[in-house]
Coordinates of N, CA, C and O in Angstrom, one line a residue:
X54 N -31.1 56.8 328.6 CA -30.2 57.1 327.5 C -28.9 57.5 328.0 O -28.6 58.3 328.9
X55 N -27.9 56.8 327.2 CA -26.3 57.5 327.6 C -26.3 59.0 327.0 O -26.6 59.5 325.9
X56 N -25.8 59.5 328.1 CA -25.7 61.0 327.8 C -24.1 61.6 328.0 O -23.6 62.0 329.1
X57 N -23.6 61.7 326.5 CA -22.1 61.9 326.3 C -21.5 63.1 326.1 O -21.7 63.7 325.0
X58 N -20.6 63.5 327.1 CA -20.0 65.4 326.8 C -18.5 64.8 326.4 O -17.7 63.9 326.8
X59 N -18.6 65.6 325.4 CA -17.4 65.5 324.1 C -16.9 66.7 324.0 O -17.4 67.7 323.8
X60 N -15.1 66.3 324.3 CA -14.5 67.9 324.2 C -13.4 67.6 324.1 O -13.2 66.4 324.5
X61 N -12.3 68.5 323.4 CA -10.9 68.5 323.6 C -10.1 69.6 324.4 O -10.3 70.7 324.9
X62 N -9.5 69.1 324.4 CA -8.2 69.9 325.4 C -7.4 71.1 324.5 O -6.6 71.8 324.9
X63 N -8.0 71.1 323.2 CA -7.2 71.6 322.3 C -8.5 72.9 322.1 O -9.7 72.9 322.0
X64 N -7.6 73.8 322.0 CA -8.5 75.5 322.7 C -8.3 76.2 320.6 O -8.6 77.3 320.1
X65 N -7.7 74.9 320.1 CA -7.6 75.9 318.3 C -8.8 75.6 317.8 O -9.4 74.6 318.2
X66 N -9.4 76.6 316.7 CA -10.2 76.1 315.9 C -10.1 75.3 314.7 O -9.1 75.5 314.0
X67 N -11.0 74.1 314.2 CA -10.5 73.2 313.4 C -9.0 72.7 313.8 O -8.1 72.6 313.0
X68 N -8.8 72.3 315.2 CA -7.5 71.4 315.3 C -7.7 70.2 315.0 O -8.9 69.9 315.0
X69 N -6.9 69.3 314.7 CA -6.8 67.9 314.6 C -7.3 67.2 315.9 O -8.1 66.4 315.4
X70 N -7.3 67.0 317.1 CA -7.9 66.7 317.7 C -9.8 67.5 318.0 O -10.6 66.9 318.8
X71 N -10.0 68.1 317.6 CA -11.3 68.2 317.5 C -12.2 67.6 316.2 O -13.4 67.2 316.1
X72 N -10.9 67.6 315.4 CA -11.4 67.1 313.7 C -11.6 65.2 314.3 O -12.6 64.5 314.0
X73 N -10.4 65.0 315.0 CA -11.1 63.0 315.7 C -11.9 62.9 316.4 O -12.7 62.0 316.5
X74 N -11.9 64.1 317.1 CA -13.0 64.0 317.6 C -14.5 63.8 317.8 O -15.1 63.2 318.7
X75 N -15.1 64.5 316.5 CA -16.0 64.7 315.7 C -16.1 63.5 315.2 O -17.1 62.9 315.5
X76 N -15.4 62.9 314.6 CA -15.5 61.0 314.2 C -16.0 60.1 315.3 O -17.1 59.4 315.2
X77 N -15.2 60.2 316.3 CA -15.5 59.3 317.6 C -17.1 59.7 317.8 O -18.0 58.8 317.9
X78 N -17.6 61.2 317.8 CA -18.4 62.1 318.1 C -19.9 60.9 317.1 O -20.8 60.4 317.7
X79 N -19.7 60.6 315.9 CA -20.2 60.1 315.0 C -20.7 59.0 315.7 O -21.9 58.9 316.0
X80 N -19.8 58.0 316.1 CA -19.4 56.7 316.7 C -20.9 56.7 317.7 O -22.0 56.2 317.4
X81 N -20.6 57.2 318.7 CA -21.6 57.2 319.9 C -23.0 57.9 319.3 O -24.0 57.5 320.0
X82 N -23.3 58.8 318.3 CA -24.7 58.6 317.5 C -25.0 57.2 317.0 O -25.9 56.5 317.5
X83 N -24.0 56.8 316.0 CA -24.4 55.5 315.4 C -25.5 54.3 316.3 O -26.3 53.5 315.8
X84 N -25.0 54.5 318.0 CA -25.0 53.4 318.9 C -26.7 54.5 319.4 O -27.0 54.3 320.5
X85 N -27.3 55.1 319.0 CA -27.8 55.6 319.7 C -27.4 56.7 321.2 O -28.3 56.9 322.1
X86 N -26.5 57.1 321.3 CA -26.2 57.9 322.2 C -26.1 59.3 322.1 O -25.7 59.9 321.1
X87 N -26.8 59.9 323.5 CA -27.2 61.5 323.2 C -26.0 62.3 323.7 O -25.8 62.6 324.9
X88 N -25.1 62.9 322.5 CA -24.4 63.6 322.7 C -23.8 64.8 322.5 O -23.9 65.2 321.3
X89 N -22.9 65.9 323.7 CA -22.9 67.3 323.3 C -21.9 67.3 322.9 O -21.2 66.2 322.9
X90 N -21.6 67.9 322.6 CA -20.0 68.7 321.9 C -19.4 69.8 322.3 O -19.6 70.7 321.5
X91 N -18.4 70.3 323.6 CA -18.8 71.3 324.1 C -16.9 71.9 323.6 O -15.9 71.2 323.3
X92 N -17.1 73.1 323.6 CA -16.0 74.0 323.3 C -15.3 74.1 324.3 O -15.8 73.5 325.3
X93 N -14.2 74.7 324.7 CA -13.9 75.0 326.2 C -13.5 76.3 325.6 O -13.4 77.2 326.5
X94 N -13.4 76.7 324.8 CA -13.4 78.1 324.6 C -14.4 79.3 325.2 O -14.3 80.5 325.5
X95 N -15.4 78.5 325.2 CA -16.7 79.0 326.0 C -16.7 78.9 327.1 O -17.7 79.1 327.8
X96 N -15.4 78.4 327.7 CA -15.6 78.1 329.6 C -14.3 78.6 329.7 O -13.4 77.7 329.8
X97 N -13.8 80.2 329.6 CA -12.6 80.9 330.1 C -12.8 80.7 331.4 O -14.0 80.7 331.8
X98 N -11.8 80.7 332.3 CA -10.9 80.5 332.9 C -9.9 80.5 333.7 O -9.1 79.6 333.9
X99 N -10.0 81.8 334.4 CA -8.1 81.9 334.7 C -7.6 81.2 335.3 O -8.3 80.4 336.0
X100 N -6.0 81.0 335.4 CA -5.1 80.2 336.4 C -6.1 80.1 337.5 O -6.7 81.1 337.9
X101 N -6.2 78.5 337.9 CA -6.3 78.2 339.2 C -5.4 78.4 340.3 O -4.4 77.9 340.6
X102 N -6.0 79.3 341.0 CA -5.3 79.8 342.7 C -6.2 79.5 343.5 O -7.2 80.2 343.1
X103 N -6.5 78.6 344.7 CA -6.8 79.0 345.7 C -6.8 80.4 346.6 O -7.8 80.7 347.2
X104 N -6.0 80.9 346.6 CA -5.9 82.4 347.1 C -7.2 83.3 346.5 O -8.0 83.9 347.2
X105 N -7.1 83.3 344.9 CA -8.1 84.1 344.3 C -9.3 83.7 344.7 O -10.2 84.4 345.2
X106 N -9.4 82.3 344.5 CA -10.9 81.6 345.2 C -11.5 82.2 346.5 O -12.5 82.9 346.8
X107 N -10.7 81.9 347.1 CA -11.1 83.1 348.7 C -11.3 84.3 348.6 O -12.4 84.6 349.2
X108 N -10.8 85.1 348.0 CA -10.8 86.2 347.9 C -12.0 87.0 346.9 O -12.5 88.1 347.1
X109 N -12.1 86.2 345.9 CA -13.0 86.9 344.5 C -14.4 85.5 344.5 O -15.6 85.6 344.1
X110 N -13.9 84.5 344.8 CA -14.8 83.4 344.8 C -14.6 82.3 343.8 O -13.6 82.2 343.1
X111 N -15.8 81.5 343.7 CA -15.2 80.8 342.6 C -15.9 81.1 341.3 O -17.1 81.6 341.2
X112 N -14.7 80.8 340.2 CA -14.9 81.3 338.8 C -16.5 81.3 338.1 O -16.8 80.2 337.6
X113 N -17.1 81.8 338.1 CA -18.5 81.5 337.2 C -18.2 80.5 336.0 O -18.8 79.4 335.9
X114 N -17.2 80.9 334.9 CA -16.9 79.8 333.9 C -16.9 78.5 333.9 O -17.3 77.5 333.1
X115 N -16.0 78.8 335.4 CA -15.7 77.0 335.9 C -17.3 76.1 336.6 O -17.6 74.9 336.6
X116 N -18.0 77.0 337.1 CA -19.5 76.6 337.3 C -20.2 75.8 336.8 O -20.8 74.7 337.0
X117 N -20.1 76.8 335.5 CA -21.1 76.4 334.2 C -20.5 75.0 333.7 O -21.1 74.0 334.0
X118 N -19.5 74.9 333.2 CA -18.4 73.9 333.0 C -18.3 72.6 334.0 O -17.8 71.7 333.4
X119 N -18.7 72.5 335.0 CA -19.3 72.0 336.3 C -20.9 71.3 336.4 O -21.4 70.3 336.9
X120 N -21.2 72.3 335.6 CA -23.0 72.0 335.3 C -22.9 71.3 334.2 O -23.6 70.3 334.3
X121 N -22.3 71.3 332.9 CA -22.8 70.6 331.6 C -21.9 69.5 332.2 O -22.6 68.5 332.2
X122 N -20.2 69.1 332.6 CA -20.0 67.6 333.0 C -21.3 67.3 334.2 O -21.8 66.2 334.0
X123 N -21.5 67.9 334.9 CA -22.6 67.1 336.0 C -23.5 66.7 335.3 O -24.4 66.3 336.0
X124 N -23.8 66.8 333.8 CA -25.1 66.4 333.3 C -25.1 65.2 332.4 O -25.9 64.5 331.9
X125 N -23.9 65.4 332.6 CA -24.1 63.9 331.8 C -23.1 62.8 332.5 O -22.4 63.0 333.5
X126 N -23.3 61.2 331.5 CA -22.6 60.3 332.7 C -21.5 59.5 331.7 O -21.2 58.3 331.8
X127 N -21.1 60.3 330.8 CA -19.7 59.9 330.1 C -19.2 61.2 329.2 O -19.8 62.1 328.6
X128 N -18.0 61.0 329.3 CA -16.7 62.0 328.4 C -16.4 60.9 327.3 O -16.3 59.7 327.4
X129 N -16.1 61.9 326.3 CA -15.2 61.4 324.9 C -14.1 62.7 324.8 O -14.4 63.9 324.5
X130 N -12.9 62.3 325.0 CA -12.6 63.5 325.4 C -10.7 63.0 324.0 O -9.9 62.0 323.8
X131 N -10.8 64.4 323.4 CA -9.4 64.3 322.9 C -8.6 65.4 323.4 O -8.9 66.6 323.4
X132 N -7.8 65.0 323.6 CA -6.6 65.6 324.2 C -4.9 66.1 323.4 O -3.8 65.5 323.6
X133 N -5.1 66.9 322.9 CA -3.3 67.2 321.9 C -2.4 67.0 323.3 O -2.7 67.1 324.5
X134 N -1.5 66.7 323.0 CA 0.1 66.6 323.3 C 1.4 67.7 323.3 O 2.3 67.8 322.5
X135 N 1.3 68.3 324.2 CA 2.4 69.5 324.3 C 3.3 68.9 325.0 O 3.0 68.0 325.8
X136 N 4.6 69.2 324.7 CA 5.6 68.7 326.0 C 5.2 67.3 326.9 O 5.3 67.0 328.1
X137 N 5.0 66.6 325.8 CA 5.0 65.1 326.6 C 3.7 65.1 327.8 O 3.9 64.3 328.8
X138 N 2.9 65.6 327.8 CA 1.8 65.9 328.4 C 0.4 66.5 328.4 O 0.3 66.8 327.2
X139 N -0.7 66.9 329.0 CA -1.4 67.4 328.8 C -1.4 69.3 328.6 O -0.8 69.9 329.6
X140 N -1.7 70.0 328.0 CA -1.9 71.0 327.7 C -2.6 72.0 328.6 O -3.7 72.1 328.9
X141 N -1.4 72.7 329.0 CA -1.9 73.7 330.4 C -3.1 74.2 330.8 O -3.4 74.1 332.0
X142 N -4.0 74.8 329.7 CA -5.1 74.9 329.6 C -6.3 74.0 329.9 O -7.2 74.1 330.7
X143 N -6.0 73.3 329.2 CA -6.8 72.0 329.0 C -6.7 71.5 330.8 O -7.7 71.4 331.4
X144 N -5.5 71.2 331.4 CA -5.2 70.4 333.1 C -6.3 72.2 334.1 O -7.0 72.3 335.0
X145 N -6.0 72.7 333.4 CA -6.7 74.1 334.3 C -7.7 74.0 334.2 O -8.1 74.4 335.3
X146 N -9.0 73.5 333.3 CA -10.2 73.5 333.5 C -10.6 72.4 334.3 O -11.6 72.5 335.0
X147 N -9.4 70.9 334.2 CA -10.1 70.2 334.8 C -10.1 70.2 336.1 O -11.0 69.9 336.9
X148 N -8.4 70.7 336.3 CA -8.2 71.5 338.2 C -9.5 72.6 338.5 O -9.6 72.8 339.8
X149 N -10.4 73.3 337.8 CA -11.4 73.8 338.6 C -12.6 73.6 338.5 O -13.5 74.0 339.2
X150 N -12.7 72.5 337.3 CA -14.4 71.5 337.8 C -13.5 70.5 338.8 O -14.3 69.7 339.3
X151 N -12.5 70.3 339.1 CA -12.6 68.7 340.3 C -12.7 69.2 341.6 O -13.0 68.5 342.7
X152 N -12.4 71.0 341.4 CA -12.8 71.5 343.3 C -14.4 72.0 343.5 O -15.3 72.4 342.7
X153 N -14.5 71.6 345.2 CA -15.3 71.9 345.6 C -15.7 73.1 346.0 O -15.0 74.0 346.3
X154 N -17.5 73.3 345.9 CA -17.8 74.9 345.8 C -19.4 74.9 346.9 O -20.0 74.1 347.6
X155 N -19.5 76.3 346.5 CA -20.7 76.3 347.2 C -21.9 75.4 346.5 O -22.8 74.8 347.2
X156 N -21.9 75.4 345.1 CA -23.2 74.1 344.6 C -22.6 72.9 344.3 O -23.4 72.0 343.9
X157 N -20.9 72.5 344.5 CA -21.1 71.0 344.2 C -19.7 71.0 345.1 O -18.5 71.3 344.9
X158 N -20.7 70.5 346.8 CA -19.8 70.3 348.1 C -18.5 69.1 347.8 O -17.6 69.1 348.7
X159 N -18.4 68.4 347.0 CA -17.1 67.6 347.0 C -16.5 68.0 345.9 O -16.9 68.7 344.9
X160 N -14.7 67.4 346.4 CA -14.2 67.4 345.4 C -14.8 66.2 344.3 O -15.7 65.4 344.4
X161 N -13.9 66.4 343.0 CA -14.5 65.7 342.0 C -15.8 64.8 341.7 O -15.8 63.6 341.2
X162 N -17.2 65.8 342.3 CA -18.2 65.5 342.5 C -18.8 65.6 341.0 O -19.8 65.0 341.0
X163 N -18.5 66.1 339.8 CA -18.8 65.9 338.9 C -18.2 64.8 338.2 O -18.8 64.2 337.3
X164 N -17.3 64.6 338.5 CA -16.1 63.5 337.7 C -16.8 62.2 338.4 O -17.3 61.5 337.5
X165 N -16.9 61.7 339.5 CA -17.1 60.5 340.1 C -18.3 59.5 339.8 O -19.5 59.7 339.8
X166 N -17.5 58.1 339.3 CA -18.8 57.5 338.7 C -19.1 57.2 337.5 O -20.0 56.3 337.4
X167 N -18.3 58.4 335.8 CA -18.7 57.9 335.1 C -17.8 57.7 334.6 O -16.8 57.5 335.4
X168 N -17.6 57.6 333.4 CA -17.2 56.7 332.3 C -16.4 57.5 331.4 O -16.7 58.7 331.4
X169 N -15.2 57.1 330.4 CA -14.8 58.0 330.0 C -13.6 57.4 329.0 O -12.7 56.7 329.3
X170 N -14.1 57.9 327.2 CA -13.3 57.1 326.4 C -12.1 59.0 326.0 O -12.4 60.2 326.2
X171 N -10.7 58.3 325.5 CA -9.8 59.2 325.6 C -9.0 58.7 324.3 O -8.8 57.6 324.0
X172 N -8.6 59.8 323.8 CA -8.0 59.3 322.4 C -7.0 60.9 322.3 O -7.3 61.9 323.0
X173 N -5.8 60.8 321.1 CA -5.1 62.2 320.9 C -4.9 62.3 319.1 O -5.2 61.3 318.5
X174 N -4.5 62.9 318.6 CA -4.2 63.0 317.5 C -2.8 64.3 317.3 O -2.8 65.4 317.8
X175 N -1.7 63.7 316.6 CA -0.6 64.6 316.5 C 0.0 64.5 315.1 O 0.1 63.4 314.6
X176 N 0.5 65.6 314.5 CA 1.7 64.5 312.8 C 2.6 64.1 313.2 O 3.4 64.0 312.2
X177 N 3.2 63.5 314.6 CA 4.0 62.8 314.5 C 3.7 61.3 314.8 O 2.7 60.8 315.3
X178 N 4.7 60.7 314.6 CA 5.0 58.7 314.6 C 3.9 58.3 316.2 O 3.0 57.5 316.2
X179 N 4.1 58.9 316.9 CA 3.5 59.1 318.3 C 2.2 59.1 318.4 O 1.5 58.3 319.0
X180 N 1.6 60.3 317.5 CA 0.1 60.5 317.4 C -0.2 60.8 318.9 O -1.3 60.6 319.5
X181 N 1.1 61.7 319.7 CA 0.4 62.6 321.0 C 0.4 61.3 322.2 O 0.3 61.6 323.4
X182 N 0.5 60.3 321.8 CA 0.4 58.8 323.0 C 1.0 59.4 324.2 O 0.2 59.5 325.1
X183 N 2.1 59.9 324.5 CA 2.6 60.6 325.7 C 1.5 61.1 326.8 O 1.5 60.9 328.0
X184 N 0.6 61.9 325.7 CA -0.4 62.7 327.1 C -1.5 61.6 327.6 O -2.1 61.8 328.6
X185 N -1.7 60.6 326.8 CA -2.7 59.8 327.6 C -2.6 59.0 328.6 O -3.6 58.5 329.1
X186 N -1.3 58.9 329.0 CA -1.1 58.3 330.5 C -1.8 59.0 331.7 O -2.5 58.7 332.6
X187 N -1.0 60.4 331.1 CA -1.5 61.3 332.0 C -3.0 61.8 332.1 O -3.2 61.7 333.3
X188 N -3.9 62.1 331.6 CA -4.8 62.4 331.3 C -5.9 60.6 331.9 O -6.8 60.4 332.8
X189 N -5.4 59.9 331.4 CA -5.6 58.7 332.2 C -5.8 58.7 333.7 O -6.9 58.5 334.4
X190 N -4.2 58.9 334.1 CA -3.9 59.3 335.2 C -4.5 60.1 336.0 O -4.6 59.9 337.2
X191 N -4.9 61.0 335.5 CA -5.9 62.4 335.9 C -7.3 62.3 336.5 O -7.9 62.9 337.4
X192 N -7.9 61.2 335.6 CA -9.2 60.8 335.2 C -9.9 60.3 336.3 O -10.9 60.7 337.0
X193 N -8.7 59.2 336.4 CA -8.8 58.2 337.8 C -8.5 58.6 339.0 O -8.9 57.9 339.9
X194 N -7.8 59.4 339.2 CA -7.7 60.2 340.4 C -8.9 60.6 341.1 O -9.1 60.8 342.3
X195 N -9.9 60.8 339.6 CA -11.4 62.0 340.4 C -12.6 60.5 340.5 O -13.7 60.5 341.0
X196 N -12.0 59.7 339.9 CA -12.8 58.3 339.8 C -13.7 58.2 338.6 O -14.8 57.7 338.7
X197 N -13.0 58.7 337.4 CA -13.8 58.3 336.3 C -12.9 57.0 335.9 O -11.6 56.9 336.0
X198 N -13.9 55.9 335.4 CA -13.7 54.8 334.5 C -13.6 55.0 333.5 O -14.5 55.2 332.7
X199 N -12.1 55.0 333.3 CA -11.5 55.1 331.8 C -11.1 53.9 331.0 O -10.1 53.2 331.3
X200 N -11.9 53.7 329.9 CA -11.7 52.3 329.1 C -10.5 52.3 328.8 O -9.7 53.2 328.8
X201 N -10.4 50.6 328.7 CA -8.5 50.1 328.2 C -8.8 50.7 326.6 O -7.7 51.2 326.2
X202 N -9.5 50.9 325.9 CA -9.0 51.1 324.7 C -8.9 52.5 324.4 O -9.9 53.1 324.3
X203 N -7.5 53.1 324.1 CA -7.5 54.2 323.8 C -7.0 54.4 322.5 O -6.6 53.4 321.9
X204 N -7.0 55.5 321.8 CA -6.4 56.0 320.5 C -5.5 56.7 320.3 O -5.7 57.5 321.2
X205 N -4.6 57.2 319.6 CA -3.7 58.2 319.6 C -3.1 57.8 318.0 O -2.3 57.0 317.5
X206 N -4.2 59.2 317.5 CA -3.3 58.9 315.9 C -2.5 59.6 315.2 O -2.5 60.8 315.0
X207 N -1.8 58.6 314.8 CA -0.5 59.2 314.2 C -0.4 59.8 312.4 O -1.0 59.3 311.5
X208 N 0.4 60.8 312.3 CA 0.9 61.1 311.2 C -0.6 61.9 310.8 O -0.9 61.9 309.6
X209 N -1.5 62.4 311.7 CA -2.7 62.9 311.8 C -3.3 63.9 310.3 O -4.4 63.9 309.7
X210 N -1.9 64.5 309.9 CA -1.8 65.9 309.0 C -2.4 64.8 307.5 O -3.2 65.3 306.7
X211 N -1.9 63.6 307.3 CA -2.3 62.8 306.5 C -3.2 62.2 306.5 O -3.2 61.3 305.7
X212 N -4.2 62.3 307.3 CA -5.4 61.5 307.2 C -6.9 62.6 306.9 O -8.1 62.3 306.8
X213 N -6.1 63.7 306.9 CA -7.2 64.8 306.2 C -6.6 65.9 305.4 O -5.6 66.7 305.6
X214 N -7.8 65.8 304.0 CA -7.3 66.8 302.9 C -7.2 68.2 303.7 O -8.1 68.6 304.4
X215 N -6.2 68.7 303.6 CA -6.4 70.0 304.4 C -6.4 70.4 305.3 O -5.4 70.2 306.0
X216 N -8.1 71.4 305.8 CA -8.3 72.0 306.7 C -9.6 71.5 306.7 O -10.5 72.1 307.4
X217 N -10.0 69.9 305.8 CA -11.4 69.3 306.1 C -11.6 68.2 306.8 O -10.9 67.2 307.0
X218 N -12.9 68.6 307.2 CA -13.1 67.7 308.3 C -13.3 66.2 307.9 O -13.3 65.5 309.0
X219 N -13.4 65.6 306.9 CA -13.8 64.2 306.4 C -12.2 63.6 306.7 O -11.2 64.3 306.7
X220 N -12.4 62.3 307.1 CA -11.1 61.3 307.2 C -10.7 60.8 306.3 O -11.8 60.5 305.8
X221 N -9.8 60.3 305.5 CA -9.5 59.7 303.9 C -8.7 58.1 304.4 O -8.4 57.3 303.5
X222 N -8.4 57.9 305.8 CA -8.0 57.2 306.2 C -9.0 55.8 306.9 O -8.6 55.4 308.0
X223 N -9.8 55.3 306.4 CA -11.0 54.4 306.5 C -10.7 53.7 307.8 O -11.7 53.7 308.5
X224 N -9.3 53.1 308.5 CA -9.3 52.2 309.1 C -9.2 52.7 310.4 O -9.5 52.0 311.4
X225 N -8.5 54.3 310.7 CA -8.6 54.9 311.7 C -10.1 55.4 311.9 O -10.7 55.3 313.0
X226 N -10.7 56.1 310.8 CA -12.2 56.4 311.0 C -12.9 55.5 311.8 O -13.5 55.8 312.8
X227 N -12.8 54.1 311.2 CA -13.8 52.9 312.0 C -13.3 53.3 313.2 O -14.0 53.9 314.0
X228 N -11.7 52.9 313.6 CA -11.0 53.3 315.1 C -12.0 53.8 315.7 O -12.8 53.1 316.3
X229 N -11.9 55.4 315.6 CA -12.7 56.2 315.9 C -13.9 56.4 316.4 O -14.3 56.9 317.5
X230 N -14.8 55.8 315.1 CA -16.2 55.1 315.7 C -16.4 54.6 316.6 O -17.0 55.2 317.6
X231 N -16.0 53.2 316.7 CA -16.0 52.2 317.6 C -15.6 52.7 318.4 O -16.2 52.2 319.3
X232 N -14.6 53.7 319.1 CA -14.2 54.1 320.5 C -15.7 54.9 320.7 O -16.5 54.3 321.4
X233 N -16.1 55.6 320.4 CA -17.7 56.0 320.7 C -18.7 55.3 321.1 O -19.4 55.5 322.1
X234 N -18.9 54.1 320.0 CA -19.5 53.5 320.3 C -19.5 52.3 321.3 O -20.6 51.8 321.8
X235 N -18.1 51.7 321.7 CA -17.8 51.2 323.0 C -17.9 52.4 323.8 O -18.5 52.0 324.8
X236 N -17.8 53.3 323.9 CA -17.9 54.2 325.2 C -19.6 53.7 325.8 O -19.8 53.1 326.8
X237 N -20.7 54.1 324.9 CA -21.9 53.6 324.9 C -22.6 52.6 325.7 O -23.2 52.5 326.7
X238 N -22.0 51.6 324.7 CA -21.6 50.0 325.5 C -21.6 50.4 326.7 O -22.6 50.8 327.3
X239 N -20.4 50.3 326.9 CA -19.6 50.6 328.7 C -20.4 50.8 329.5 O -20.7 50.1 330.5
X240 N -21.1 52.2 329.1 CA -22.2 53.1 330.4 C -23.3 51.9 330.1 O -24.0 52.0 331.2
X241 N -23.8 51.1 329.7 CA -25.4 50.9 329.5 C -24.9 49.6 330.3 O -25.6 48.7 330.6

């Protein structure tokens, strides 16, 4: 069975990228695929230093966070758009699951090998497209296979009443789906 860790880079509650997320999230059920949903709020953190590492060791948070990507063999991952890039936070957890430790001797020993669909959501014309080069970029560095098809939706604030989670926009929902459910695909 595909086994899929699902998360955003976006550290708010009910953000817009967690809210597409949860669609795409849909997507890879439909196809049969077993997947988590993981917070990163629950894997604090601090700045990445080497120095600290030596000194105090490596982070426990970052461990754990280490252990649930090592457990599975694909990401669906959304990512917001700060400053034409990925969100500081968000690049910090992935800078301390790609280092090596005393239980997982390589670098990007969790990242290597699998599979990995990527999408953003923002209210502007853009829909956040900026950070997914990077994040792309990032991906493949540690040697995950990141599908050509990505998402980035735009004018985001309009495609949900409110502060709810249902999409009112049908043609991006399918979008959505189908990136899950190609993620699926891909691995099998």
């Amino acid at each position: 069975m595909v086994k899929v860790l699902a998360f955003t880079g976006s550290y708010r509650k009910n953000s817009y990228n967690g809210r597409v997320l949860n669609i795409a999230v849909n997507g890879v059920r439909e196809v049969g695929g077993d997947v988590t949903v993981l917070d990163l709020n629950d894997y604090p953190m601090p700045a990445y230093n080497h120095d600290d590492v030596e000194k105090k060791g490596f982070d426990d948070a970052a461990i754990r966070f280490q252990d649930v990507l090592n457990g599975h063999n694909a990401f669906l991952i959304a990512s917001p758009e700060y400053n034409g890039s990925l969100p500081g936070g968000f690049k910090n957890a992935i800078d301390w699951a790609s280092r090596a430790n005393d239980k997982y001797k390589m670098s990007y020993e969790v990242f290597k090998g699998k599979t990995a669909a990527i999408m953003t959501a923002a209210p502007g014309q853009f829909g956040g497209l900026r950070c997914l080069g990077d994040l792309r970029g990032v991906l493949t560095i540690m040697g995950v296979n990141v599908l050509p098809n990505e998402i980035a939706v735009t004018f985001v604030g309009q495609k949900f009443d409110g502060d709810g989670i249902e999409m009112n926009d049908e043609k991006t929902k399918k979008l959505l789906e189908n990136l899950g459910a190609s993620l699926v695909a891909a691995v099998k």
